[in-house]
mmCIF file of C-alpha atoms in Angstrom:
data_model
loop_
_atom_site.group_PDB
_atom_site.id
_atom_site.type_symbol
_atom_site.label_atom_id
_atom_site.label_comp_id
_atom_site.label_asym_id
_atom_site.label_seq_id
_atom_site.Cartn_x
_atom_site.Cartn_y
_atom_site.Cartn_z
ATOM 1 C CA ASN A 29 38.899 36.189 12.357
ATOM 2 C CA ALA A 30 40.924 33.416 14.023
ATOM 3 C CA GLY A 31 42.760 30.934 11.886
ATOM 4 C CA VAL A 32 42.795 27.292 12.049
ATOM 5 C CA MET A 33 43.455 26.061 15.626
ATOM 6 C CA GLN A 34 45.114 22.840 16.387
ATOM 7 C CA ASN A 35 46.223 21.390 19.810
ATOM 8 C CA PRO A 36 48.237 20.273 21.167
ATOM 9 C CA ARG A 37 51.215 21.826 19.287
ATOM 10 C CA HIS A 38 53.327 18.762 20.582
ATOM 11 C CA LEU A 39 52.382 15.429 21.790
ATOM 12 C CA VAL A 40 54.813 12.561 23.075
ATOM 13 C CA ARG A 41 53.107 9.360 23.188
ATOM 14 C CA ARG A 42 54.922 5.680 24.002
ATOM 15 C CA ARG A 43 54.237 2.989 21.726
ATOM 16 C CA GLY A 44 51.191 1.186 22.261
ATOM 17 C CA GLN A 45 49.345 4.372 23.577
ATOM 18 C CA GLU A 46 46.542 6.136 22.059
ATOM 19 C CA ALA A 47 47.239 9.801 20.337
ATOM 20 C CA ARG A 48 44.426 12.410 19.538
ATOM 21 C CA LEU A 49 44.773 15.392 17.642
ATOM 22 C CA ARG A 50 41.959 18.399 17.632
ATOM 23 C CA CYS A 51 41.553 20.844 14.851
ATOM 24 C CA SER A 52 39.179 23.624 14.670
ATOM 25 C CA PRO A 53 38.430 25.088 11.174
ATOM 26 C CA MET A 54 38.061 28.819 10.577
ATOM 27 C CA LYS A 55 34.999 30.429 11.517
ATOM 28 C CA GLY A 56 32.630 29.576 8.521
ATOM 29 C CA HIS A 57 34.243 26.650 7.328
ATOM 30 C CA SER A 58 32.606 23.332 6.840
ATOM 31 C CA HIS A 59 35.249 21.325 5.434
ATOM 32 C CA VAL A 60 38.378 19.873 7.126
ATOM 33 C CA TYR A 61 41.394 17.871 5.717
ATOM 34 C CA TRP A 62 44.266 15.962 7.710
ATOM 35 C CA TYR A 63 47.841 15.912 6.190
ATOM 36 C CA ARG A 64 50.974 13.939 7.253
ATOM 37 C CA GLN A 65 54.173 15.458 6.907
ATOM 38 C CA LEU A 66 57.367 13.152 7.347
ATOM 39 C CA PRO A 67 60.667 14.686 7.867
ATOM 40 C CA GLU A 68 62.193 16.339 4.697
ATOM 41 C CA GLU A 69 58.868 15.420 2.790
ATOM 42 C CA GLY A 70 55.798 17.456 1.685
ATOM 43 C CA LEU A 71 52.496 16.490 2.995
ATOM 44 C CA LYS A 72 50.391 13.744 2.290
ATOM 45 C CA PHE A 73 46.608 13.756 2.348
ATOM 46 C CA MET A 74 44.919 11.539 4.860
ATOM 47 C CA VAL A 75 40.819 12.162 5.191
ATOM 48 C CA TYR A 76 38.567 14.970 3.808
ATOM 49 C CA LEU A 77 35.425 15.215 6.174
ATOM 50 C CA GLN A 78 32.666 17.702 6.144
ATOM 51 C CA LYS A 79 30.219 17.705 9.221
ATOM 52 C CA GLU A 80 29.394 14.592 10.461
ATOM 53 C CA ASN A 81 30.555 12.656 7.497
ATOM 54 C CA ILE A 82 33.744 11.262 6.000
ATOM 55 C CA ILE A 83 33.797 12.508 2.186
ATOM 56 C CA ASP A 84 37.415 10.797 1.153
ATOM 57 C CA GLU A 85 39.645 8.460 3.492
ATOM 58 C CA SER A 86 41.648 7.224 0.721
ATOM 59 C CA GLY A 87 44.949 8.138 2.771
ATOM 60 C CA MET A 88 44.071 6.915 5.956
ATOM 61 C CA PRO A 89 45.879 3.746 6.942
ATOM 62 C CA LYS A 90 43.525 1.214 7.231
ATOM 63 C CA GLU A 91 44.547 0.453 10.726
ATOM 64 C CA ARG A 92 45.040 2.027 14.286
ATOM 65 C CA PHE A 93 43.818 5.541 12.264
ATOM 66 C CA SER A 94 40.108 7.075 12.376
ATOM 67 C CA ALA A 95 38.996 10.673 11.709
ATOM 68 C CA GLU A 96 35.885 12.338 12.856
ATOM 69 C CA PHE A 97 34.218 15.979 12.424
ATOM 70 C CA PRO A 98 30.836 15.804 15.001
ATOM 71 C CA LYS A 99 28.275 18.328 14.446
ATOM 72 C CA GLU A 100 29.743 20.430 17.682
ATOM 73 C CA GLY A 101 33.062 20.669 18.513
ATOM 74 C CA PRO A 102 36.474 20.064 16.735
ATOM 75 C CA SER A 103 37.528 17.376 14.189
ATOM 76 C CA ILE A 104 39.459 14.681 16.143
ATOM 77 C CA LEU A 105 41.773 12.372 14.447
ATOM 78 C CA ARG A 106 43.014 9.551 16.694
ATOM 79 C CA ILE A 107 45.735 7.063 16.411
ATOM 80 C CA GLN A 108 45.266 3.971 18.213
ATOM 81 C CA GLN A 109 48.215 1.498 19.619
ATOM 82 C CA VAL A 110 50.955 4.201 18.212
ATOM 83 C CA VAL A 111 54.250 2.849 16.656
ATOM 84 C CA ARG A 112 57.618 4.964 16.278
ATOM 85 C CA GLY A 113 56.561 5.255 12.274
ATOM 86 C CA ASP A 114 53.913 7.386 13.309
ATOM 87 C CA SER A 115 55.990 10.332 14.436
ATOM 88 C CA ALA A 116 55.444 13.098 12.078
ATOM 89 C CA ALA A 117 53.718 16.533 11.760
ATOM 90 C CA TYR A 118 50.147 16.423 11.520
ATOM 91 C CA PHE A 119 48.314 19.305 9.835
ATOM 92 C CA CYS A 120 44.681 20.033 9.555
ATOM 93 C CA ALA A 121 43.246 22.512 6.957
ATOM 94 C CA SER A 122 39.908 23.801 6.398
ATOM 95 C CA SER A 123 38.334 25.427 3.329
ATOM 96 C CA PRO A 124 34.653 27.110 2.859
ATOM 97 C CA GLY A 125 33.426 24.461 0.703
ATOM 98 C CA LEU A 126 31.963 27.675 -1.480
ATOM 99 C CA ALA A 127 31.790 27.155 -5.241
ATOM 100 C CA GLY A 128 35.108 28.922 -6.688
ATOM 101 C CA ASP A 129 36.832 28.847 -3.254
ATOM 102 C CA ASN A 130 38.328 25.886 -2.673
ATOM 103 C CA THR A 131 41.724 27.546 -0.856
ATOM 104 C CA GLN A 132 42.757 25.314 2.041
ATOM 105 C CA TYR A 133 44.149 27.439 5.272
ATOM 106 C CA PHE A 134 46.446 25.218 7.340
ATOM 107 C CA GLY A 135 46.736 25.352 11.186
ATOM 108 C CA PRO A 136 50.137 25.430 12.798
ATOM 109 C CA GLY A 137 50.472 21.570 13.036
ATOM 110 C CA THR A 138 50.823 19.089 15.687
ATOM 111 C CA ARG A 139 54.002 17.304 16.172
ATOM 112 C CA LEU A 140 53.785 14.038 17.298
ATOM 113 C CA THR A 141 56.689 11.754 18.567
ATOM 114 C CA VAL A 142 56.514 8.358 19.395
ATOM 115 C CA LEU A 143 59.305 6.906 21.989
ATOM 116 C CA ALA B 30 46.393 10.049 -9.985
ATOM 117 C CA GLN B 31 47.715 13.359 -10.155
ATOM 118 C CA THR B 32 51.689 13.874 -9.743
ATOM 119 C CA VAL B 33 53.461 17.265 -8.777
ATOM 120 C CA THR B 34 57.300 17.383 -9.226
ATOM 121 C CA GLN B 35 59.917 19.794 -7.926
ATOM 122 C CA SER B 36 63.305 18.763 -9.440
ATOM 123 C CA GLN B 37 64.969 21.298 -7.218
ATOM 124 C CA PRO B 38 65.863 20.274 -3.952
ATOM 125 C CA GLU B 39 67.231 23.651 -2.906
ATOM 126 C CA MET B 40 68.048 27.142 -4.177
ATOM 127 C CA SER B 41 69.964 30.159 -2.624
ATOM 128 C CA VAL B 42 69.404 33.767 -3.734
ATOM 129 C CA GLN B 43 70.985 37.345 -2.715
ATOM 130 C CA GLU B 44 68.890 39.727 -0.857
ATOM 131 C CA ALA B 45 66.995 42.013 -3.194
ATOM 132 C CA GLU B 46 67.440 39.963 -6.335
ATOM 133 C CA THR B 47 65.038 37.417 -8.127
ATOM 134 C CA VAL B 48 64.398 33.650 -7.793
ATOM 135 C CA THR B 49 61.982 31.356 -9.824
ATOM 136 C CA LEU B 50 61.245 28.079 -8.320
ATOM 137 C CA SER B 51 60.237 25.437 -10.736
ATOM 138 C CA CYS B 52 57.162 22.949 -10.582
ATOM 139 C CA THR B 53 55.563 20.670 -12.984
ATOM 140 C CA TYR B 54 52.532 18.386 -12.555
ATOM 141 C CA ASP B 55 50.487 15.803 -14.486
ATOM 142 C CA THR B 56 46.914 15.261 -14.770
ATOM 143 C CA SER B 57 44.672 14.452 -17.653
ATOM 144 C CA GLU B 58 42.143 16.614 -16.015
ATOM 145 C CA SER B 59 41.428 20.405 -17.244
ATOM 146 C CA ASN B 60 39.583 21.744 -14.061
ATOM 147 C CA TYR B 61 41.880 22.206 -11.089
ATOM 148 C CA TYR B 62 43.827 24.504 -9.326
ATOM 149 C CA LEU B 63 47.440 25.054 -8.636
ATOM 150 C CA PHE B 64 48.978 26.208 -5.360
ATOM 151 C CA TRP B 65 52.082 27.591 -3.801
ATOM 152 C CA TYR B 66 52.670 27.160 -0.117
ATOM 153 C CA LYS B 67 55.455 28.475 1.849
ATOM 154 C CA GLN B 68 56.691 26.614 5.315
ATOM 155 C CA PRO B 69 58.996 28.754 7.132
ATOM 156 C CA PRO B 70 61.175 27.214 9.963
ATOM 157 C CA SER B 71 58.166 27.598 12.273
ATOM 158 C CA ARG B 72 56.632 24.822 10.182
ATOM 159 C CA GLN B 73 53.281 26.767 9.505
ATOM 160 C CA MET B 74 52.127 26.092 6.241
ATOM 161 C CA ILE B 75 51.173 29.453 4.651
ATOM 162 C CA LEU B 76 49.384 30.366 1.663
ATOM 163 C CA VAL B 77 51.402 32.242 -0.916
ATOM 164 C CA ILE B 78 49.377 32.433 -4.212
ATOM 165 C CA ARG B 79 46.704 30.592 -6.177
ATOM 166 C CA GLN B 80 46.060 30.030 -9.742
ATOM 167 C CA GLU B 81 42.851 28.571 -11.503
ATOM 168 C CA ALA B 82 43.515 26.615 -14.206
ATOM 169 C CA TYR B 83 40.810 27.931 -16.688
ATOM 170 C CA LYS B 84 42.596 31.728 -16.314
ATOM 171 C CA GLN B 85 44.844 32.672 -18.741
ATOM 172 C CA GLN B 86 46.098 35.549 -16.679
ATOM 173 C CA ASN B 87 49.257 34.925 -14.231
ATOM 174 C CA ALA B 88 48.001 35.503 -10.813
ATOM 175 C CA THR B 89 50.230 38.049 -9.078
ATOM 176 C CA GLU B 90 50.212 38.685 -5.065
ATOM 177 C CA ASN B 91 52.909 41.431 -4.458
ATOM 178 C CA ARG B 92 56.366 40.714 -4.827
ATOM 179 C CA PHE B 93 55.115 36.904 -5.745
ATOM 180 C CA SER B 94 54.442 36.178 -9.120
ATOM 181 C CA VAL B 95 53.643 32.635 -11.266
ATOM 182 C CA ASN B 96 54.214 31.779 -14.665
ATOM 183 C CA PHE B 97 51.783 29.002 -15.393
ATOM 184 C CA GLN B 98 52.268 27.203 -18.851
ATOM 185 C CA LYS B 99 48.846 24.897 -18.928
ATOM 186 C CA ALA B 100 50.062 22.979 -22.244
ATOM 187 C CA ALA B 101 53.438 22.003 -20.668
ATOM 188 C CA LYS B 102 51.798 21.559 -17.411
ATOM 189 C CA SER B 103 54.202 23.856 -15.722
ATOM 190 C CA PHE B 104 53.654 26.216 -12.687
ATOM 191 C CA SER B 105 56.708 28.278 -11.501
ATOM 192 C CA LEU B 106 56.962 30.692 -8.639
ATOM 193 C CA LYS B 107 58.850 34.153 -9.127
ATOM 194 C CA ILE B 108 59.766 35.880 -6.314
ATOM 195 C CA SER B 109 61.046 39.317 -6.814
ATOM 196 C CA ASP B 110 63.086 41.655 -4.419
ATOM 197 C CA SER B 111 63.678 38.636 -2.163
ATOM 198 C CA GLN B 112 63.841 39.334 1.488
ATOM 199 C CA LEU B 113 65.232 37.401 4.552
ATOM 200 C CA GLY B 114 61.734 36.433 5.502
ATOM 201 C CA ASP B 115 61.495 34.604 2.220
ATOM 202 C CA THR B 116 63.924 31.884 3.698
ATOM 203 C CA ALA B 117 61.496 28.565 3.762
ATOM 204 C CA MET B 118 60.690 25.821 2.050
ATOM 205 C CA TYR B 119 58.381 25.831 -0.700
ATOM 206 C CA PHE B 120 55.492 23.693 -1.701
ATOM 207 C CA CYS B 121 53.818 23.408 -5.126
ATOM 208 C CA ALA B 122 50.172 21.705 -4.755
ATOM 209 C CA PHE B 123 47.883 20.427 -7.232
ATOM 210 C CA PHE B 124 43.916 20.498 -6.383
ATOM 211 C CA LEU B 125 41.445 18.795 -8.579
ATOM 212 C CA THR B 126 37.926 19.872 -8.148
ATOM 213 C CA GLY B 127 34.884 17.703 -7.617
ATOM 214 C CA ALA B 128 34.926 14.580 -5.695
ATOM 215 C CA ASN B 129 38.607 13.845 -5.212
ATOM 216 C CA SER B 130 39.129 17.223 -3.279
ATOM 217 C CA LYS B 131 42.357 17.018 -1.791
ATOM 218 C CA LEU B 132 45.998 18.989 -2.121
ATOM 219 C CA THR B 133 48.775 16.995 -3.669
ATOM 220 C CA PHE B 134 51.714 18.002 -2.958
ATOM 221 C CA GLY B 135 55.254 18.106 -4.474
ATOM 222 C CA LYS B 136 58.098 17.361 -2.048
ATOM 223 C CA GLY B 137 59.401 21.209 -1.689
ATOM 224 C CA ILE B 138 62.044 23.224 -2.155
ATOM 225 C CA THR B 139 64.112 24.676 0.350
ATOM 226 C CA LEU B 140 64.928 28.606 -0.363
ATOM 227 C CA SER B 141 67.823 30.379 1.497
ATOM 228 C CA VAL B 142 68.059 34.197 1.038
ATOM 229 C CA ARG B 143 71.666 35.618 1.575
ATOM 230 C CA PRO B 144 71.838 38.890 3.231
#
């Protein structure tokens, strides 16, 4: 059973460009979470999605950031017009969403560098 | 809102010895889960152990065990027979069941295992 997949692992963008980060959850998992980790800090929640629905986006910046989890295909975290402050590691996690098992399993992360 | 505090920024332990990492949290809820995640130099987030708040018995996973003190809101991780591969950052995390389904992380502690 493959784990959570994220790509790309490393992404370099210039200021003003768009960044697209992809996440494929573990097989059988229907819940996806995105977290951001700044250097020397813990992970901060951004958004929680189920198939075709955003459940909680309370951690998402109001502008430039968006997320989706379509019926088919991976979850996408999109950052428009990137700025240097967006440089961070972005982690995706998935869980089965079953009662009694809400453990989140993490992907390897995407390290975004904005030049 | 829930908070997680890891007050020790770093610790060091001799190989084969035992070390305890501290974590405290704050919540007014009674139904929740607590986790320890490990982040080695590869930056992958790896689940170490999980504890359900309604269970009085402390969780154990091989060399890893927790001391869960619900009244004191304390959740420490004990690593026995430390190995060089245990060198990593360790994050304590809180998960509240229900609509607010996201992990809240502490800032982490850097553990170094000395040969």
